[in-house]
mmCIF file of C-alpha atoms (C1' of nucleotides) in Angstrom:
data_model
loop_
_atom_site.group_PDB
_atom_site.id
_atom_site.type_symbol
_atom_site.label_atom_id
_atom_site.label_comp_id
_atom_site.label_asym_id
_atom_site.label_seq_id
_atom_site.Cartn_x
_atom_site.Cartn_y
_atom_site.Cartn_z
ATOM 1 C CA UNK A 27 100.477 50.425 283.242
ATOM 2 C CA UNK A 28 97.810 51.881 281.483
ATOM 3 C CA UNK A 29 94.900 54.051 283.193
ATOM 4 C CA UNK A 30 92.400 51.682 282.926
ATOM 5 C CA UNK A 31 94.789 49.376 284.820
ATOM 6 C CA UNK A 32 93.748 51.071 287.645
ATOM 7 C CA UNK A 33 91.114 49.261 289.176
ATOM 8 C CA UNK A 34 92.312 45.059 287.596
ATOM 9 C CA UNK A 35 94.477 44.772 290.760
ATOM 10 C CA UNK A 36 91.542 44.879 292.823
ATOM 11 C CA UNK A 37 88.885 42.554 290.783
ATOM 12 C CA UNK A 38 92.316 40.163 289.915
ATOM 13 C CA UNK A 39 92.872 40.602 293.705
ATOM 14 C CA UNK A 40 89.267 39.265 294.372
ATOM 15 C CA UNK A 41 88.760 36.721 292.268
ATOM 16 C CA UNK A 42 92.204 35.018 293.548
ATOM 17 C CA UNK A 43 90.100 33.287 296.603
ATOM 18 C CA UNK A 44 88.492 29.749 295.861
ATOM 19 C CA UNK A 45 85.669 30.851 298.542
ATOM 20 C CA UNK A 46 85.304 33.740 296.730
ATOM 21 C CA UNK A 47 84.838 32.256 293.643
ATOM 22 C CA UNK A 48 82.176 29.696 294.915
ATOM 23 C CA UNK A 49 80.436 32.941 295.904
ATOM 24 C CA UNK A 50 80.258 34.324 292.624
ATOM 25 C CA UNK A 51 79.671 30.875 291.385
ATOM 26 C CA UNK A 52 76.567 30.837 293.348
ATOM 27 C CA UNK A 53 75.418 34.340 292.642
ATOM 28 C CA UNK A 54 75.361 34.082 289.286
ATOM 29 C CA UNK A 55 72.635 31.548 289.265
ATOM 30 C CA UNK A 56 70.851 33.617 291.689
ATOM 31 C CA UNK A 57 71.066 36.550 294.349
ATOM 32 C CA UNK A 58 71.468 35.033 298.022
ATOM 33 C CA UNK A 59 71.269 36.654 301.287
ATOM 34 C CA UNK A 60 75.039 36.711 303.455
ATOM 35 C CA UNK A 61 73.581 33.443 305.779
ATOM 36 C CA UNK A 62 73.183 31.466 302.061
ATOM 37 C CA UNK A 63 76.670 32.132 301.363
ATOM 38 C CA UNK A 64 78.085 31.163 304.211
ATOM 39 C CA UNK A 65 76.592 28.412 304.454
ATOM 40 C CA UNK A 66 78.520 26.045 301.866
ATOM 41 C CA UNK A 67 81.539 28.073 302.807
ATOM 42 C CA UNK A 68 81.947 26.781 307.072
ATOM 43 C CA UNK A 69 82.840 29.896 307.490
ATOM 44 C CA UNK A 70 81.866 31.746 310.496
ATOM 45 C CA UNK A 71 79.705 35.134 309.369
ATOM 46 C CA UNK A 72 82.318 37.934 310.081
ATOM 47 C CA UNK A 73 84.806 36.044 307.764
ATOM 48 C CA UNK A 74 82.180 36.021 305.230
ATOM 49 C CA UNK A 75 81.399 39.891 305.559
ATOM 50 C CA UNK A 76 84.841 40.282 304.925
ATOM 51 C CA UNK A 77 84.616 38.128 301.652
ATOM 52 C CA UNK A 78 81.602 40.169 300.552
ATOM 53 C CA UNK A 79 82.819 43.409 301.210
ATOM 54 C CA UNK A 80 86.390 42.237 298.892
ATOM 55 C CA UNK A 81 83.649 41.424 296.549
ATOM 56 C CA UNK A 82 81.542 44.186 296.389
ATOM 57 C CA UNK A 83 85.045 46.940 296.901
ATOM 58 C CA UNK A 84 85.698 45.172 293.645
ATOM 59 C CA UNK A 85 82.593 45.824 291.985
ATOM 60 C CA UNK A 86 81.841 41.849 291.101
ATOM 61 C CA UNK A 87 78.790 42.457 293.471
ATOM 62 C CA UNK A 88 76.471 44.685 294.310
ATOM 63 C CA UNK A 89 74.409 43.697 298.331
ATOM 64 C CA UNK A 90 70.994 45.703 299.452
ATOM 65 C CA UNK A 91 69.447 45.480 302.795
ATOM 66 C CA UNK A 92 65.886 45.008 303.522
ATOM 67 C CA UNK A 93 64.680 44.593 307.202
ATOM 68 C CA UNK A 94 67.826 42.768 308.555
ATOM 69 C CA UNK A 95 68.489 40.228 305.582
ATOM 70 C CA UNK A 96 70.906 41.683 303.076
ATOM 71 C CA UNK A 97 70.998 40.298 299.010
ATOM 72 C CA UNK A 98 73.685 39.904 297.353
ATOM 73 C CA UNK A 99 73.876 40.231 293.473
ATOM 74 C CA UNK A 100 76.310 39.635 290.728
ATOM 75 C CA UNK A 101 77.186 42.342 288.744
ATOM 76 C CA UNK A 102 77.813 40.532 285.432
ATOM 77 C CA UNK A 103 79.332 43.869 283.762
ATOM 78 C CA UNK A 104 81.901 44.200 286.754
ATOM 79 C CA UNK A 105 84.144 40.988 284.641
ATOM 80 C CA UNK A 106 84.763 42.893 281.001
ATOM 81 C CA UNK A 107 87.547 44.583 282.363
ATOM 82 C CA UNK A 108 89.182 41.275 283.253
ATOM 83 C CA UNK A 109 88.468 39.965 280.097
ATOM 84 C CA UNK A 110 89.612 43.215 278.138
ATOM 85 C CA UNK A 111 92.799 43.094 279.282
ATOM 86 C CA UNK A 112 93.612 39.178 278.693
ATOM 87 C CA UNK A 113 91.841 40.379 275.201
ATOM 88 C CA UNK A 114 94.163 42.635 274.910
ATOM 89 C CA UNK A 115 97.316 40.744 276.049
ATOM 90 C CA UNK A 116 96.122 37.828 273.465
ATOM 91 C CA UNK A 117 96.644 40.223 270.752
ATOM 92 C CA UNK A 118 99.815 41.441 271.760
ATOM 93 C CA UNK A 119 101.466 38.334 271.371
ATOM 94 C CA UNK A 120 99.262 37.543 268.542
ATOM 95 C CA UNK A 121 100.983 40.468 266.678
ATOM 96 C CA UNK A 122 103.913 39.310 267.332
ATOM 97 C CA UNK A 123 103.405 35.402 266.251
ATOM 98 C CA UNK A 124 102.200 37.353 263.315
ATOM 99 C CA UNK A 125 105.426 39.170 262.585
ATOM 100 C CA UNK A 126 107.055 36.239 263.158
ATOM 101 C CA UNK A 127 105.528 34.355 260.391
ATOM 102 C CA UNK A 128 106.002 37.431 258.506
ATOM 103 C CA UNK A 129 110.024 37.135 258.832
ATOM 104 C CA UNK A 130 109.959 33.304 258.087
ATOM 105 C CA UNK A 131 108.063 34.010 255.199
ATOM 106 C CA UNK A 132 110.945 36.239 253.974
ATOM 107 C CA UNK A 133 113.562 33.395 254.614
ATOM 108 C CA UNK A 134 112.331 31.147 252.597
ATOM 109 C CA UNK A 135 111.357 33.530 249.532
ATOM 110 C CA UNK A 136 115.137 34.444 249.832
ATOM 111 C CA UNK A 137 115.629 30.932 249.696
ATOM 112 C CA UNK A 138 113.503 29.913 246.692
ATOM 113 C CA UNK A 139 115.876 32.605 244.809
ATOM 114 C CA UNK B 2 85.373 24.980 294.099
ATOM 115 C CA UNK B 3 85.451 22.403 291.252
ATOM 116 C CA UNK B 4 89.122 20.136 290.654
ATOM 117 C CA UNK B 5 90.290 22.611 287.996
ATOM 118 C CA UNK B 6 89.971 25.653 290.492
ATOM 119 C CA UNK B 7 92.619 24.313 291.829
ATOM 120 C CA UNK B 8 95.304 26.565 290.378
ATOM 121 C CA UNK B 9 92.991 29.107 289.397
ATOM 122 C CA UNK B 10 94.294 31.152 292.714
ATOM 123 C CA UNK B 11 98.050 31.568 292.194
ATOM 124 C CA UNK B 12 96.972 32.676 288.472
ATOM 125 C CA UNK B 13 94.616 35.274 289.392
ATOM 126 C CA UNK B 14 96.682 36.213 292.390
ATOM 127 C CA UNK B 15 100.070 36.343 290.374
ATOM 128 C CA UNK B 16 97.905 38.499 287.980
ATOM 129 C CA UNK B 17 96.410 40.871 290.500
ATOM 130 C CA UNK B 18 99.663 42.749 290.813
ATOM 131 C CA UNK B 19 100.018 45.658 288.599
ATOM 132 C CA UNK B 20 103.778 45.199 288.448
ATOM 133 C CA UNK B 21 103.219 41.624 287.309
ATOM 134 C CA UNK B 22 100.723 42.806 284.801
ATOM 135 C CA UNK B 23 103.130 45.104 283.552
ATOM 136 C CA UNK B 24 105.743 42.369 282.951
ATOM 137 C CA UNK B 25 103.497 40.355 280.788
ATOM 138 C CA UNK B 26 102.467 42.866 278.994
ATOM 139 C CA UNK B 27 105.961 43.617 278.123
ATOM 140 C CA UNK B 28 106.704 39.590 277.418
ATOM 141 C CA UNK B 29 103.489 39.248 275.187
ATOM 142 C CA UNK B 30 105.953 41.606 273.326
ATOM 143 C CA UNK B 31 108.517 39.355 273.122
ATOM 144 C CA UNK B 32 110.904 37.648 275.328
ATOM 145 C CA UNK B 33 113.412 39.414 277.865
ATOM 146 C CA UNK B 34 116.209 38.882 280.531
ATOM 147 C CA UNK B 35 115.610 40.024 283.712
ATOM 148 C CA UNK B 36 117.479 43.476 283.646
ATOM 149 C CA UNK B 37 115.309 44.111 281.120
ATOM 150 C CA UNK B 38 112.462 43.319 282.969
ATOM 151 C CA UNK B 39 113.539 45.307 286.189
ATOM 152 C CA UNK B 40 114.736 48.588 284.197
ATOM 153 C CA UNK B 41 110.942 50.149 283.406
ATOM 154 C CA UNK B 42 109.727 48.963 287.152
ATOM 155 C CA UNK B 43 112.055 51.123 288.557
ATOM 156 C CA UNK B 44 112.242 48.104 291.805
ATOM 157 C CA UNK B 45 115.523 46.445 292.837
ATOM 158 C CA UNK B 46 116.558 42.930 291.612
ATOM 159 C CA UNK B 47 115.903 40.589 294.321
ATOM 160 C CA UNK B 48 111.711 42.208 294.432
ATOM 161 C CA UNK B 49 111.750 41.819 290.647
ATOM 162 C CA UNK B 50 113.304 38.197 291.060
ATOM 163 C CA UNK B 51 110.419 37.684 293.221
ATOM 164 C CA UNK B 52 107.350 39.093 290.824
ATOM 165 C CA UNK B 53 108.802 36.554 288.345
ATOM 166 C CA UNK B 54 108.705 33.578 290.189
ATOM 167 C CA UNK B 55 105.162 34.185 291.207
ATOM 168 C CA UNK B 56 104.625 34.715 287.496
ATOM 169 C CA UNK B 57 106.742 31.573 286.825
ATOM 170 C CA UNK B 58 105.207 29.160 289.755
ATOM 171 C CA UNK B 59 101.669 30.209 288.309
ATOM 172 C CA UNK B 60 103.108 28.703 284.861
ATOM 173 C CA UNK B 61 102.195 32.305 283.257
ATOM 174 C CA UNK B 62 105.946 32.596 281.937
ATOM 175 C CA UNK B 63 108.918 30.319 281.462
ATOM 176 C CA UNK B 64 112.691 31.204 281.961
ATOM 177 C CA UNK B 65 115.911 29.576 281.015
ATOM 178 C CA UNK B 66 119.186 30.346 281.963
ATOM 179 C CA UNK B 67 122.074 30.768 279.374
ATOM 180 C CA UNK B 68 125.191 31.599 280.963
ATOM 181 C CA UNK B 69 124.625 34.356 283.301
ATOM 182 C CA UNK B 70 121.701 35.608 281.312
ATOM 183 C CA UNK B 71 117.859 34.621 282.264
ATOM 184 C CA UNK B 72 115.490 34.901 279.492
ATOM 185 C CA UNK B 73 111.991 35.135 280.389
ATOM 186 C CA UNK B 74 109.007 34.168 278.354
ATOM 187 C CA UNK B 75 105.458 34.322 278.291
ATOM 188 C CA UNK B 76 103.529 30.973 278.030
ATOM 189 C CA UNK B 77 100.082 32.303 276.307
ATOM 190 C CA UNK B 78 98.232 29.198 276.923
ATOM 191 C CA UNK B 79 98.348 29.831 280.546
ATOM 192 C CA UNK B 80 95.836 32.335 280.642
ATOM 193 C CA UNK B 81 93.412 30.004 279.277
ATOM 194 C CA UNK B 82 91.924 28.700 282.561
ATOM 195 C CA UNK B 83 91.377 32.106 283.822
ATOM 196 C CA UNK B 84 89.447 32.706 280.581
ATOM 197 C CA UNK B 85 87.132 29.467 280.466
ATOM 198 C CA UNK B 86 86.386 30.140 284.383
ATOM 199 C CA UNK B 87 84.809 33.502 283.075
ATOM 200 C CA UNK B 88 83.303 31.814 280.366
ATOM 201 C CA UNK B 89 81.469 29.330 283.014
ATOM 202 C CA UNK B 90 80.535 31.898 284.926
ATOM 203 C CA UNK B 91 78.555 33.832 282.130
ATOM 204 C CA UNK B 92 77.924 30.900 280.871
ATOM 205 C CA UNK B 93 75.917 30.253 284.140
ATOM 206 C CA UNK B 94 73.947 33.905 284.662
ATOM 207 C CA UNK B 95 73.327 33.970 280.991
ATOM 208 C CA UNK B 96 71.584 30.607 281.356
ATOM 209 C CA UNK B 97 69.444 32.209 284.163
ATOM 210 C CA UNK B 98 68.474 35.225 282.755
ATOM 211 C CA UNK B 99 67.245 33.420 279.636
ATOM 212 C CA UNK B 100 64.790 31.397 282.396
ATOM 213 C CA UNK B 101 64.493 34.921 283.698
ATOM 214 C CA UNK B 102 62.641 35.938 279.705
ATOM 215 C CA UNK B 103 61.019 32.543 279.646
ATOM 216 C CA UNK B 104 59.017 33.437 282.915
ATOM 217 C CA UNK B 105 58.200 36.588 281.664
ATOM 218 C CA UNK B 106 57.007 35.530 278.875
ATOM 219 C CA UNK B 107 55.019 33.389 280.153
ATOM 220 C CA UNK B 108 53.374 35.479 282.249
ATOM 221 C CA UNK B 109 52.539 37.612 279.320
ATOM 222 C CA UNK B 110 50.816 35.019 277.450
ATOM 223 C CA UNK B 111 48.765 34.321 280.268
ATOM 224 C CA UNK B 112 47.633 37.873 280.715
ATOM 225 C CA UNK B 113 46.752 37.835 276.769
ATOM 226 C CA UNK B 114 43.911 34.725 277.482
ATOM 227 C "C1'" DA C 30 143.630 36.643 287.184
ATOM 228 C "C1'" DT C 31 140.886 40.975 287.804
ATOM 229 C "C1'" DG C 32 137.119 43.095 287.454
ATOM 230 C "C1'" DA C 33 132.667 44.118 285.751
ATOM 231 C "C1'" DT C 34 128.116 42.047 284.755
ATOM 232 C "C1'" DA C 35 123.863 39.389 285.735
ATOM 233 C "C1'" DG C 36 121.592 36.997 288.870
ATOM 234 C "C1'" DT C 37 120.805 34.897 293.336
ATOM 235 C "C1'" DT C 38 120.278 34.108 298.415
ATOM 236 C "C1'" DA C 39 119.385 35.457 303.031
ATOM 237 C "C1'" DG C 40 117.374 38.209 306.123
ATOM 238 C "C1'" DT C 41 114.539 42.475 307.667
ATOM 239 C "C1'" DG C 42 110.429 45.213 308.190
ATOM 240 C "C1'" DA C 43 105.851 47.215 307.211
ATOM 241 C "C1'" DT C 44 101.490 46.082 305.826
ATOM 242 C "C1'" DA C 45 97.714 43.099 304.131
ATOM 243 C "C1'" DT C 46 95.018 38.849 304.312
ATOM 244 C "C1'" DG C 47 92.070 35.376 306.082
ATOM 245 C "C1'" DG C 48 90.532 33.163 309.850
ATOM 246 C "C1'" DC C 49 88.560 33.487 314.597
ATOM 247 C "C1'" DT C 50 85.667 35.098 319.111
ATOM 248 C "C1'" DA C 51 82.936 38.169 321.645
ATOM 249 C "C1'" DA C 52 79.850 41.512 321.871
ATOM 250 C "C1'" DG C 53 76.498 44.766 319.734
ATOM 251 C "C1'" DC C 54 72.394 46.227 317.073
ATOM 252 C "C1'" DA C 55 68.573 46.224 314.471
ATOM 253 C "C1'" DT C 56 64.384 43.706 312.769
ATOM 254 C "C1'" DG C 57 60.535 40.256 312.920
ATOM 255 C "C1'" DA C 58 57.775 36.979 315.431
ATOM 256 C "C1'" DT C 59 55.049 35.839 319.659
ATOM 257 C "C1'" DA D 2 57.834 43.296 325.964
ATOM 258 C "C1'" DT D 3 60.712 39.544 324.922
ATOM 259 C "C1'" DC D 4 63.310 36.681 322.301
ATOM 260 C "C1'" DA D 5 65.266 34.718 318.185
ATOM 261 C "C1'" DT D 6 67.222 35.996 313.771
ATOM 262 C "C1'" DG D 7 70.523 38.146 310.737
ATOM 263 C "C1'" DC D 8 73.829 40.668 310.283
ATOM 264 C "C1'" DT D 9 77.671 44.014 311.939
ATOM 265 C "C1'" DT D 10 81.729 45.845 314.621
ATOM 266 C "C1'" DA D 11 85.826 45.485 317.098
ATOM 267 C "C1'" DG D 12 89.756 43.260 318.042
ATOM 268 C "C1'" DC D 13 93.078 39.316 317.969
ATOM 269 C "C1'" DC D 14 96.360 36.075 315.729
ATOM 270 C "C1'" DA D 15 99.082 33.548 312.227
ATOM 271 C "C1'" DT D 16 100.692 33.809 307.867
ATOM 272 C "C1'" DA D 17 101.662 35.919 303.386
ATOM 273 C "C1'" DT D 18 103.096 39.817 300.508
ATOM 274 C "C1'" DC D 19 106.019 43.347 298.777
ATOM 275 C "C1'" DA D 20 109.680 46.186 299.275
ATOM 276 C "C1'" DC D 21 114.436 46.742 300.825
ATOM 277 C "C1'" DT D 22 119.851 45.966 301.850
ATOM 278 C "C1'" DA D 23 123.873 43.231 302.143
ATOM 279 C "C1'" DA D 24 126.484 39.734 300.763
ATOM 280 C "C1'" DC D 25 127.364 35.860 297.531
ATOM 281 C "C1'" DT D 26 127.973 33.172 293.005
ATOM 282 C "C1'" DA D 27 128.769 32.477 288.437
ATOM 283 C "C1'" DT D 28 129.905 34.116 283.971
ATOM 284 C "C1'" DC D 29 132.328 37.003 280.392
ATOM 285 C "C1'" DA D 30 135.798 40.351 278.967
ATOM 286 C "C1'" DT D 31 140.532 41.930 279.214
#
DNA sequence: ATGATAGTTAGTGATATGGCTAAGCATGAT
DNA sequence: ATCATGCTTAGCCATATCACTAACTATCAT
């Protein structure tokens, strides 16, 4: 449990809703306001808050008001830790496939003996 | 929420769970039994019993019984699908900014006539 | 056959999640 | 000034999650 574990339970946490996937899905081909959102969702407006607020606790997005409509953003940086970690898993067991070989390597040289 | 998303939740969520995380971690290291497992967590058997059938049920590790011994172990592929859904998803705001740099440079060739 | 070892099952409790309704509060338009 | 729009808050409910204890089962060792 490394330090920079500290926030992935949160942004794994967020991105384990299909709604809030969609979300980010849409965001990233452009910022919406919260009534855009909902929309494909059916979900009532409160739920969606809720969703958005997950989102943005996270970091994944980043919302701004202006007048009473409020845009939502993607916050493209807010995924490397996500993918440093299954980086970082990936060459764990890489290492070890590695060593692996390695040791197989060594039977059959003590074979060819 | 496209077909494949499908099983994209119980990954992520199985994932979002520090204690989980730390399991893999240890796996990508190489397989272990369940005592083994339990012993750095510091939780009872029965709540370790339950991280790794989330882990399991999400197809993130496999375990096999051989006489009163469970030996867990990590299946790497499985993180795949979380991978290629944040591939799509830059994938998709990469694709926009680049229309973002085509506007603007449009608009700076027209300021140049 | 006794006992220790390694899981497993069942059941409890506190808290979190994801949905809702109802009511409130600021704009923006007329 | 009034009304519609676009959130926002508060509060409710069902279900899910994460931890526990207690009791059970199935090996393996002696």
């Amino acid at each position: 449990m490394a330090k920079h574990d500290i926030d992935l339970s949160p942004l794994f946490h967020a991105l384990a809703d299909p709604t809030r996937r969609a979300m980010l899905t849409r965001l990233a081909e452009a910022p919406a306001r919260v009534t855009e959102l909902a929309e494909p969702t059916g979900l009532k407006l409160p739920t969606v808050m809720r969703h958005l607020s997950v989102l943005e606790e996270a970091g994944l997005i980043a919302t701004s008001k202006d007048g009473r409509v409020r845009t939502c953003a993607i916050v493209p940086e807010a995924f490397q830790p996500v993918r440093s970690w299954l980086d970082e898993q990936r060459a764990i067991w890489e290492a070890r496939l590695d060593r692996l070989d390695a040791y197989v390597m060594t039977l059959m040289k003590e074979r060819e003996t």
